[in-house]
């Protein structure tokens, strides 16, 4: 499982996007194993890919909105994403998982991405990052 808020050395837990930070670049490369460096690189690429998918009704990407609940990365190249929508009746509920899978499958080294939808826990605006709140004028 990829911890989207941790540095590579602690990549074992699940994170909410509102707490996510890119891996620390201040840590010297020799302090990280090759596996940790590879995980940090693939994590950054997956997050970048997720940030290309937007909720069509809200001008903010799904990652910053807090719609991504969990990302599991299984070697070699398989990703499973657990996500939600802002509302169960979202008009793109049937299309959004495909958009997410297509975006993540464009990442080099990812062969397959499965997207599981959940509404437990339900999404709330509290899951949004500060960047998303700023973009929407909520801060």
Coordinates of C-alpha atoms in Angstrom, one line a residue:
X1 CA 0.0 0.0 0.0
X2 CA 1.3 3.4 -0.8
X3 CA 1.3 6.1 1.9
X4 CA 0.6 9.2 -0.1
X5 CA 1.7 11.5 2.7
X6 CA 4.9 9.8 3.9
X7 CA 8.5 9.7 2.8
X8 CA 9.5 6.5 1.1
X9 CA 10.9 5.0 4.3
X10 CA 7.5 4.9 5.9
X11 CA 5.4 3.8 2.9
X12 CA 3.1 1.4 4.7
X13 CA -0.1 3.2 5.7
X14 CA -3.0 4.8 4.0
X15 CA -3.2 8.6 3.7
X16 CA -5.9 11.1 2.9
X17 CA -4.9 13.5 0.0
X18 CA -5.5 16.5 2.3
X19 CA -2.5 15.3 4.3
X20 CA -0.4 14.2 1.3
X21 CA 3.1 15.7 0.7
X22 CA 5.6 14.7 -1.9
X23 CA 8.5 12.6 -0.8
X24 CA 11.2 14.7 0.9
X25 CA 14.0 15.7 -1.5
X26 CA 16.2 16.8 1.4
X27 CA 17.0 13.3 2.5
X28 CA 20.2 12.1 0.9
X29 CA 19.7 9.3 -1.7
X30 CA 22.2 7.1 0.0
X31 CA 19.9 6.9 3.1
X32 CA 17.2 5.3 1.0
X33 CA 17.3 1.8 -0.6
X34 CA 16.7 1.3 -4.3
X35 CA 13.2 -0.1 -3.4
X36 CA 12.4 3.0 -1.4
X37 CA 13.6 5.3 -4.2
X38 CA 11.5 3.3 -6.8
X39 CA 8.4 3.5 -4.5
X40 CA 8.9 7.2 -4.0
X41 CA 9.1 7.7 -7.8
X42 CA 6.1 5.6 -8.6
X43 CA 4.1 7.3 -5.8
X44 CA 4.9 10.7 -7.2
X45 CA 3.9 9.6 -10.7
X46 CA 0.6 8.1 -9.5
X47 CA -0.3 11.3 -7.6
X48 CA 0.6 13.4 -10.6
X49 CA -1.7 11.1 -12.7
X50 CA -4.6 11.4 -10.2
X51 CA -4.3 15.2 -10.4
X52 CA -5.1 15.1 -14.1
X53 CA -8.6 13.8 -13.4
X54 CA -11.2 16.5 -12.5
X55 CA -14.7 16.3 -11.1
X56 CA -16.6 18.0 -14.0
X57 CA -18.9 19.9 -11.6
X58 CA -16.1 21.3 -9.4
X59 CA -13.0 22.9 -11.0
X60 CA -10.6 20.9 -8.7
X61 CA -8.9 17.6 -9.3
X62 CA -10.1 14.4 -7.6
X63 CA -6.9 14.1 -5.5
X64 CA -7.1 17.5 -4.0
X65 CA -10.8 17.1 -3.5
X66 CA -10.0 14.1 -1.2
X67 CA -11.9 11.6 -3.4
X68 CA -9.0 9.1 -3.3
X69 CA -9.2 7.0 -0.1
X70 CA -6.5 4.3 -0.7
X71 CA -3.9 3.3 -3.3
X72 CA -2.5 -0.2 -3.2
X73 CA 0.6 -0.9 -5.4
X74 CA 1.4 -4.5 -6.1
X75 CA 4.6 -5.4 -7.9
X76 CA 4.8 -5.7 -10.8
X77 CA 2.8 -2.8 -12.0
X78 CA -0.7 -3.3 -10.6
X79 CA -2.6 -0.6 -8.7
X80 CA -5.9 -0.8 -6.9
X81 CA -7.5 2.5 -6.0
X82 CA -10.3 2.9 -3.5
X83 CA -12.2 6.2 -4.1
X84 CA -15.5 7.9 -3.6
X85 CA -17.5 10.7 -5.2
X86 CA -18.8 13.9 -3.8
X87 CA -22.3 12.4 -3.9
X88 CA -23.7 8.9 -4.6
X89 CA -25.9 10.4 -7.3
X90 CA -23.0 12.0 -9.2
X91 CA -23.8 12.1 -12.9
X92 CA -20.3 10.8 -13.8
X93 CA -20.4 7.9 -11.3
X94 CA -20.2 5.3 -14.1
X95 CA -17.5 7.1 -16.0
X96 CA -15.2 8.4 -13.2
X97 CA -13.5 5.0 -12.4
X98 CA -12.6 4.6 -16.0
X99 CA -11.0 8.1 -16.1
X100 CA -9.0 7.3 -13.0
X101 CA -7.8 3.9 -14.4
X102 CA -6.8 5.4 -17.7
X103 CA -4.8 8.2 -16.1
X104 CA -3.0 5.9 -13.7
X105 CA -2.3 3.3 -16.5
X106 CA -0.5 6.0 -18.4
X107 CA 2.2 6.0 -15.7
X108 CA 5.3 4.1 -16.8
X109 CA 5.5 0.8 -14.9
X110 CA 1.8 0.5 -14.3
X111 CA 0.2 -2.2 -16.3
X112 CA -3.2 -2.3 -14.7
X113 CA -5.3 -0.1 -12.4
X114 CA -8.5 -1.3 -10.8
X115 CA -10.8 1.3 -9.2
X116 CA -13.2 0.4 -6.4
X117 CA -15.9 2.9 -5.5
X118 CA -17.0 3.3 -1.9
X119 CA -19.3 5.6 -0.1
X120 CA -18.1 4.5 3.4
X121 CA -17.1 6.9 4.8
X122 CA -19.1 9.4 2.8
X123 CA -17.1 12.3 1.3
X124 CA -17.3 15.6 3.1
X125 CA -15.6 18.9 2.3
X126 CA -13.3 18.3 5.3
X127 CA -11.4 15.8 3.1
X128 CA -10.4 18.6 0.7
X129 CA -6.8 19.9 0.7
X130 CA -6.1 23.5 1.6
X131 CA -5.2 24.0 -2.1
X132 CA -8.6 22.8 -3.1
X133 CA -10.3 25.0 -0.6
X134 CA -8.3 28.0 -1.8
X135 CA -9.1 27.3 -5.4
X136 CA -12.8 27.3 -4.5
X137 CA -12.6 30.4 -2.4
X138 CA -13.4 28.6 0.8
X139 CA -10.3 30.0 2.6

